[in-house]
Coordinates of C-alpha atoms in Angstrom, one line a residue:
A1 CA -0.1 0.1 0.0
G2 CA 1.2 3.4 -0.6
R3 CA 0.2 7.2 -1.3
S4 CA 0.3 9.3 -4.5
K5 CA -0.6 12.6 -5.3
S6 CA -1.7 14.3 -8.4
A7 CA -1.3 17.1 -10.2
G8 CA -4.1 19.1 -8.3
G9 CA -2.7 18.5 -5.0
D10 CA -5.2 15.5 -3.9
V11 CA -3.5 12.5 -2.3
E12 CA -4.8 9.1 -3.7
A13 CA -4.1 5.6 -1.7
L14 CA -2.5 2.8 -3.9
T15 CA -3.0 -0.7 -3.0
S16 CA -1.8 -4.1 -4.9
K17 CA -2.3 -7.5 -4.4
Q18 CA -0.5 -10.5 -5.2
E19 CA -1.1 -14.2 -3.8
W20 CA 1.1 -17.3 -3.2
T21 CA 0.2 -21.0 -3.0
V22 CA 2.6 -22.7 -0.5
H23 CA 2.7 -26.6 -1.2
D24 CA 3.2 -28.5 2.1
H25 CA 3.2 -31.7 0.8
V26 CA 0.7 -32.6 3.6
D27 CA -1.7 -34.6 1.0
D28 CA 0.7 -35.8 -1.2
H29 CA 0.9 -39.8 -1.7
L30 CA 4.1 -39.3 -2.3
W31 CA 6.8 -39.5 1.0
F32 CA 9.5 -37.7 -0.8
E33 CA 10.2 -34.6 -3.3
L34 CA 13.2 -34.3 -5.8
Y35 CA 14.7 -30.2 -5.6
L36 CA 17.6 -29.1 -7.7
Q37 CA 20.1 -26.5 -6.0
R38 CA 23.5 -25.3 -6.9
N39 CA 26.6 -24.3 -5.0
A40 CA 30.4 -24.0 -5.1
A41 CA 30.6 -27.7 -6.4
G42 CA 27.9 -26.8 -9.2
Y43 CA 24.4 -28.4 -9.2
E44 CA 23.2 -31.3 -7.4
I45 CA 19.8 -33.1 -6.9
Q46 CA 18.7 -33.2 -3.7
C47 CA 16.0 -35.9 -2.7
L48 CA 14.4 -34.9 0.8
G49 CA 11.0 -36.4 2.7
K50 CA 8.4 -34.4 4.0
D51 CA 9.8 -33.4 7.0
G52 CA 13.0 -32.2 5.0
E53 CA 15.2 -35.4 6.2
P54 CA 17.1 -36.5 3.2
Q55 CA 16.9 -40.0 1.4
A56 CA 19.7 -41.9 0.6
G57 CA 19.9 -44.9 -1.7
V58 CA 17.2 -43.8 -3.9
P59 CA 17.9 -44.3 -8.1
V60 CA 17.1 -41.3 -10.0
S61 CA 16.9 -41.7 -13.6
L62 CA 18.2 -38.6 -15.1
S63 CA 17.5 -37.0 -19.2
I64 CA 19.8 -34.2 -19.7
E65 CA 19.6 -32.3 -23.1
T66 CA 23.0 -30.1 -24.3
C67 CA 23.1 -27.5 -27.0
L68 CA 25.8 -29.7 -28.1
A69 CA 24.3 -33.3 -28.8
M70 CA 21.2 -34.0 -30.7
E71 CA 19.8 -36.9 -28.2
P72 CA 19.9 -36.4 -24.7
I73 CA 22.2 -38.2 -22.3
Q74 CA 20.4 -40.9 -20.1
A75 CA 22.1 -42.2 -16.9
T76 CA 20.7 -43.1 -13.2
L77 CA 22.6 -42.4 -10.4
T78 CA 21.9 -43.1 -6.7
T79 CA 21.6 -40.5 -3.8
D80 CA 24.6 -40.8 -1.4
A81 CA 24.0 -40.3 2.5
S82 CA 23.0 -36.8 2.5
G83 CA 20.2 -37.6 -0.1
A84 CA 21.9 -35.7 -2.9
V85 CA 23.0 -36.6 -6.4
L86 CA 25.7 -34.6 -7.6
L87 CA 26.0 -33.4 -11.2
G88 CA 28.6 -30.7 -11.5
Q89 CA 29.1 -27.5 -13.3
L90 CA 26.8 -29.1 -15.9
Q91 CA 28.5 -26.5 -19.1
D92 CA 26.1 -26.3 -22.0
V93 CA 23.3 -28.0 -20.4
Q94 CA 19.5 -26.5 -21.4
S95 CA 17.5 -28.9 -19.1
I96 CA 17.6 -31.7 -16.7
F97 CA 15.0 -34.5 -16.2
A98 CA 14.7 -36.6 -13.3
S99 CA 12.5 -39.4 -12.2
T100 CA 12.1 -41.6 -9.5
G101 CA 9.4 -44.0 -7.7
G102 CA 6.4 -42.2 -9.9
L103 CA 7.9 -38.8 -9.1
E104 CA 8.8 -36.9 -12.5
R105 CA 10.6 -33.3 -12.3
R106 CA 11.9 -30.7 -15.3
W107 CA 14.3 -28.2 -15.0
D108 CA 15.0 -25.7 -17.6
L109 CA 18.5 -24.1 -17.1
P110 CA 19.2 -20.6 -18.2
H111 CA 22.1 -21.1 -20.9
Q112 CA 22.4 -17.4 -21.9
S113 CA 24.1 -15.2 -19.6
G114 CA 21.0 -13.0 -18.9
A115 CA 22.6 -10.1 -20.0
Q116 CA 19.8 -7.8 -22.2
Y117 CA 21.9 -6.6 -24.9
P118 CA 20.2 -3.8 -27.7
P119 CA 19.8 -4.8 -31.1
E120 CA 21.4 -2.2 -32.6
L121 CA 23.9 0.6 -31.5
D122 CA 25.2 3.6 -33.0
V123 CA 28.7 5.3 -32.3
I124 CA 31.1 7.5 -34.0
E125 CA 34.8 7.2 -34.9
G126 CA 37.3 6.8 -32.2
E127 CA 34.6 6.3 -29.5
E128 CA 35.6 2.9 -27.4
L129 CA 32.3 0.8 -27.1
E130 CA 31.7 -1.0 -23.8
L131 CA 29.3 -3.9 -23.0
P132 CA 29.1 -6.3 -19.9
S133 CA 30.4 -9.9 -20.7
F134 CA 29.9 -12.9 -18.7
G135 CA 32.5 -15.0 -20.8
T136 CA 35.6 -14.4 -22.7
Q137 CA 34.3 -15.3 -26.2
A138 CA 32.8 -12.6 -28.9
C139 CA 33.4 -12.0 -32.1
I140 CA 32.7 -8.8 -34.6
V141 CA 32.5 -9.0 -38.5
E142 CA 32.7 -6.3 -41.1
L143 CA 29.6 -5.9 -43.1
T144 CA 28.7 -4.5 -46.1
P145 CA 26.0 -1.8 -46.4
S146 CA 23.6 -4.3 -47.4
G147 CA 24.6 -6.8 -44.6
E148 CA 27.2 -9.2 -46.7
P149 CA 30.1 -10.2 -44.1
I150 CA 33.5 -9.1 -45.4
K151 CA 35.7 -9.9 -42.8
T152 CA 36.5 -10.5 -39.2
L153 CA 38.5 -8.3 -36.9
P154 CA 39.7 -9.8 -33.6
D155 CA 42.2 -7.4 -33.0
K156 CA 39.5 -4.5 -32.1
I157 CA 38.0 -6.8 -29.0
R158 CA 39.5 -6.8 -25.6
F159 CA 38.0 -8.1 -22.2
E160 CA 38.5 -6.4 -19.1
G161 CA 37.2 -8.1 -16.0
S162 CA 33.3 -8.6 -16.8
M163 CA 33.3 -5.8 -19.5
L164 CA 33.6 -6.2 -22.9
K165 CA 35.5 -3.2 -25.0
V166 CA 35.3 -2.7 -28.8
A167 CA 37.6 0.3 -30.0
G168 CA 39.3 1.6 -33.3
L169 CA 36.3 0.5 -35.8
P170 CA 36.3 3.1 -38.8
R171 CA 33.3 4.4 -40.2
G172 CA 31.2 1.2 -41.3
H173 CA 28.3 -1.3 -40.6
Y174 CA 29.5 -4.4 -38.2
R175 CA 27.4 -7.5 -36.3
L176 CA 29.1 -8.3 -32.9
Q177 CA 28.4 -11.6 -31.8
L178 CA 28.4 -12.7 -28.1
L179 CA 28.4 -16.3 -27.2
D180 CA 24.6 -17.4 -27.1
E181 CA 23.2 -13.9 -27.5
V182 CA 21.2 -12.4 -30.4
P183 CA 23.7 -10.4 -32.5
I184 CA 24.1 -7.0 -32.1
H185 CA 24.3 -4.4 -35.5
V186 CA 26.8 -1.5 -34.5
R187 CA 26.8 1.0 -36.8
V188 CA 29.9 3.6 -36.8
H189 CA 29.4 7.2 -38.1
R190 CA 31.8 9.9 -38.9
G191 CA 31.0 12.8 -37.1
K192 CA 30.1 14.0 -33.3
Y193 CA 27.8 14.4 -30.6
W194 CA 26.1 17.4 -30.8
Q195 CA 23.8 18.5 -27.9
D196 CA 21.8 15.5 -25.7
G197 CA 21.4 12.5 -27.8
Y198 CA 22.3 13.8 -31.3
V199 CA 24.7 12.6 -33.8
L200 CA 26.1 15.1 -36.4
R201 CA 27.0 13.9 -39.6
H202 CA 28.4 15.5 -42.6
D203 CA 25.2 14.5 -44.3
A204 CA 22.3 13.9 -41.9
I205 CA 21.6 14.7 -38.2
L206 CA 21.2 10.9 -36.3
E207 CA 18.8 11.3 -33.2
S208 CA 19.1 9.0 -30.2
R209 CA 17.2 10.4 -27.3
D210 CA 16.0 7.7 -25.7
R211 CA 19.0 5.1 -25.2
P212 CA 19.7 4.2 -21.8
N213 CA 23.3 3.9 -20.2
V214 CA 24.4 0.2 -20.1
V215 CA 24.1 -1.0 -16.8
A216 CA 26.5 -3.8 -15.8
F217 CA 27.6 -5.9 -12.4
T218 CA 31.3 -5.2 -11.8
S219 CA 31.5 -7.4 -8.9
A220 CA 29.0 -8.9 -6.4
E221 CA 29.9 -11.1 -3.2
A222 CA 27.1 -12.9 -0.7
T223 CA 27.7 -13.5 2.8
L224 CA 25.8 -14.9 5.5
D225 CA 24.2 -11.7 6.8
R226 CA 24.3 -9.3 3.2
V227 CA 24.8 -9.1 -0.3
A228 CA 27.0 -6.6 -1.9
A229 CA 27.2 -5.7 -5.9
Q230 CA 28.9 -3.0 -7.7
L231 CA 27.3 -1.4 -10.6
T232 CA 28.5 0.6 -13.5
G233 CA 26.5 3.0 -15.5
A234 CA 23.8 3.0 -12.9
G235 CA 21.7 6.2 -12.5
P236 CA 18.9 7.4 -10.3
A237 CA 16.3 5.7 -12.0
T238 CA 18.7 2.3 -12.2
R239 CA 16.5 -0.6 -9.5
V240 CA 18.1 -4.0 -8.4
H241 CA 15.9 -6.9 -8.6
I242 CA 17.5 -9.7 -6.3
L243 CA 16.1 -13.2 -6.5
G244 CA 17.3 -15.6 -3.7
F245 CA 16.4 -19.7 -3.7
R246 CA 17.6 -22.4 -1.7
F247 CA 16.2 -24.7 -4.6
L248 CA 15.6 -23.5 -8.2
P249 CA 12.3 -23.2 -9.0
Q250 CA 11.2 -25.3 -12.0
N251 CA 9.7 -22.2 -13.6
L252 CA 12.9 -20.4 -13.4
L253 CA 13.0 -19.1 -17.0
E254 CA 9.5 -17.8 -16.8
L255 CA 10.7 -15.7 -13.9
V256 CA 13.7 -14.4 -15.5
E257 CA 11.6 -13.5 -18.9
A258 CA 9.3 -11.7 -16.8
L259 CA 11.6 -9.6 -14.4
R260 CA 13.2 -8.9 -18.1
Q261 CA 9.8 -7.7 -19.8
V262 CA 9.4 -5.3 -17.1
A263 CA 12.8 -3.9 -16.9
Q264 CA 13.0 -4.1 -20.8
E265 CA 14.2 -0.6 -22.6
R266 CA 12.8 0.0 -25.7
F267 CA 14.1 2.8 -27.8
S268 CA 14.2 4.1 -31.5
T269 CA 17.0 5.7 -33.8
T270 CA 15.7 8.5 -36.0
T271 CA 17.9 9.9 -39.1
F272 CA 17.4 13.1 -40.5
P273 CA 19.0 13.6 -44.0
F274 CA 20.4 17.0 -45.5
Q275 CA 19.4 17.8 -48.6
M276 CA 22.4 17.3 -50.7
W277 CA 22.3 19.1 -54.2
Q278 CA 23.5 17.0 -57.2
N279 CA 22.5 19.7 -60.1
I280 CA 21.6 23.5 -60.1
L281 CA 19.5 24.9 -62.7
Q282 CA 19.6 28.8 -63.4
S283 CA 17.6 30.1 -65.7
N284 CA 18.2 33.3 -68.4
V285 CA 22.2 32.5 -68.7
A286 CA 24.4 32.8 -71.4
L287 CA 27.2 30.4 -71.5
G288 CA 30.7 31.4 -72.2
D289 CA 32.5 30.2 -75.2
E290 CA 35.1 28.4 -73.3
M291 CA 32.3 26.4 -71.7
S292 CA 30.0 25.8 -74.6
Y293 CA 33.1 24.5 -76.3
V294 CA 33.7 21.7 -73.5
L295 CA 30.0 20.8 -73.3
R296 CA 30.1 20.6 -77.2
R297 CA 33.3 18.2 -77.2
R298 CA 31.5 16.2 -74.3
K299 CA 28.5 15.5 -76.4
A300 CA 30.3 15.0 -79.5
E301 CA 30.5 12.1 -81.9
R302 CA 33.6 9.9 -81.1
Q303 CA 35.4 8.7 -84.4
V304 CA 38.8 7.2 -85.0
G305 CA 41.8 8.9 -86.4
N306 CA 42.9 12.4 -85.3
M307 CA 42.7 16.1 -86.7
L308 CA 46.2 16.4 -88.5
K309 CA 46.0 17.5 -92.3
K310 CA 46.0 14.7 -94.5
P311 CA 49.0 13.3 -96.4
S312 CA 49.6 14.4 -100.1
L313 CA 51.6 13.2 -103.1
L314 CA 54.4 15.8 -102.3
L315 CA 57.3 14.5 -100.1
Q316 CA 58.7 17.7 -99.3
P317 CA 55.9 20.5 -99.5
H318 CA 56.9 24.2 -98.5
A319 CA 54.3 26.7 -97.5
V320 CA 54.3 29.7 -99.7
R321 CA 52.0 31.9 -97.7
D322 CA 52.7 34.3 -95.2
T323 CA 52.9 33.6 -91.4
S324 CA 50.1 35.7 -89.8
F325 CA 48.9 35.8 -86.0
A326 CA 45.8 36.5 -84.3
A327 CA 44.2 36.3 -80.8
E328 CA 40.6 34.8 -80.5
A329 CA 38.5 36.8 -78.6
L330 CA 36.2 34.8 -76.1
S331 CA 32.9 36.2 -74.7
G332 CA 32.1 35.2 -71.1
A333 CA 29.0 34.1 -69.6
G334 CA 25.8 36.8 -68.6
V335 CA 22.3 37.0 -68.3
F336 CA 19.8 37.7 -70.6
M337 CA 17.8 41.4 -71.1
Q338 CA 15.0 40.5 -68.7
Q339 CA 11.6 41.8 -69.7
V340 CA 10.3 43.7 -66.7
E341 CA 6.7 42.8 -66.1
R342 CA 4.2 45.3 -64.7
A343 CA 4.6 44.8 -61.0
P344 CA 4.9 46.7 -57.8
A345 CA 8.1 48.5 -57.4
A346 CA 8.9 46.7 -54.1
L347 CA 7.9 43.1 -55.8
H348 CA 9.9 44.0 -58.6
A349 CA 13.2 44.8 -56.7
M350 CA 12.7 41.1 -54.3
C351 CA 12.8 39.2 -58.0
Q352 CA 14.8 40.7 -59.8
A353 CA 17.9 41.5 -57.9
P354 CA 18.5 38.5 -56.0
M355 CA 18.4 36.6 -59.3
H356 CA 20.7 38.5 -60.9
A357 CA 23.1 38.1 -58.4
M358 CA 22.6 34.3 -58.1
C359 CA 22.7 33.7 -61.6
Q360 CA 25.3 36.1 -63.2
A361 CA 28.2 35.9 -60.0
P362 CA 28.3 32.2 -59.9
M363 CA 28.3 31.0 -63.1
H364 CA 30.7 33.9 -64.4
A365 CA 33.4 32.5 -61.8
M366 CA 33.0 29.1 -62.9
C367 CA 33.2 30.0 -66.4
Q368 CA 36.3 32.2 -66.5
A369 CA 38.3 30.9 -63.7
P370 CA 40.1 28.4 -65.8

């Protein structure tokens, strides 16, 4: 129960109700139960009676499914004096099925790290990417803009404690693959951060305002009287949820998934491209002779040969005319004579002067510079 104050200042009482069913095994016809727990030695199955007393010498049939084999591993083990069946660390194991005396139990183990990674990340060149990691296996692949792989970049990845760091990526597209996790699409932009949540590029502005900080546990310690954990990237809105079990529940994955749905971060990235002009059309402009010559030669029909004088029957011809020199006068670019329409003086000044300055000066500089 609690209280909440509305925008108008009114105090409203809030309540929440949740029911849990506790199974006491009083009416069960079975005189024992199977439990799965994990300790420093690994996983073990406990066979306990209704009063919690260990049941020794009970045969337990096991069926273990792994992600490395198509068929499950079958085995039958007997509980020891403490009523336990030791299973070890169970690397790459997805589920355990145990049965004995008509009792059947199944546990699905979380084979993933439990971390929640974003499907896409946007960084700029020179920025170091940091993500929490629960292992030492990761791979980053350079991609084409269409998503085709080009090559792997193992020298760009390093592990420091519980963090994975990626640095030195040039502009482009990449796929970061962590062990047993969904691949992350990394886009590296050439630009800089602008204001809060924007990336300024030469051709667009990238908005990513709702992206949360990367929160990770750098260390954790559990003792008899307290649980201590150190976080990185935490803020005022960060909440830590701790689930403690002596025996692992059979719906462990459902509990973890429900908790992840509550704390799931949703964000989007929006790109605002700039208008990139490829051509500028200017009317009422006369091109200069030089620019006209270049355009005519560019569109002229290609022919085999050259423009030299054709040979004649004379072996040693001599020119008998006098040599003359003449300078070619090239005309520059300019604007045509504009017809002044009958319009108010203010409108005429607003339309004529800017058009004349825009059309004459840039084209004149473009044509006369060579």
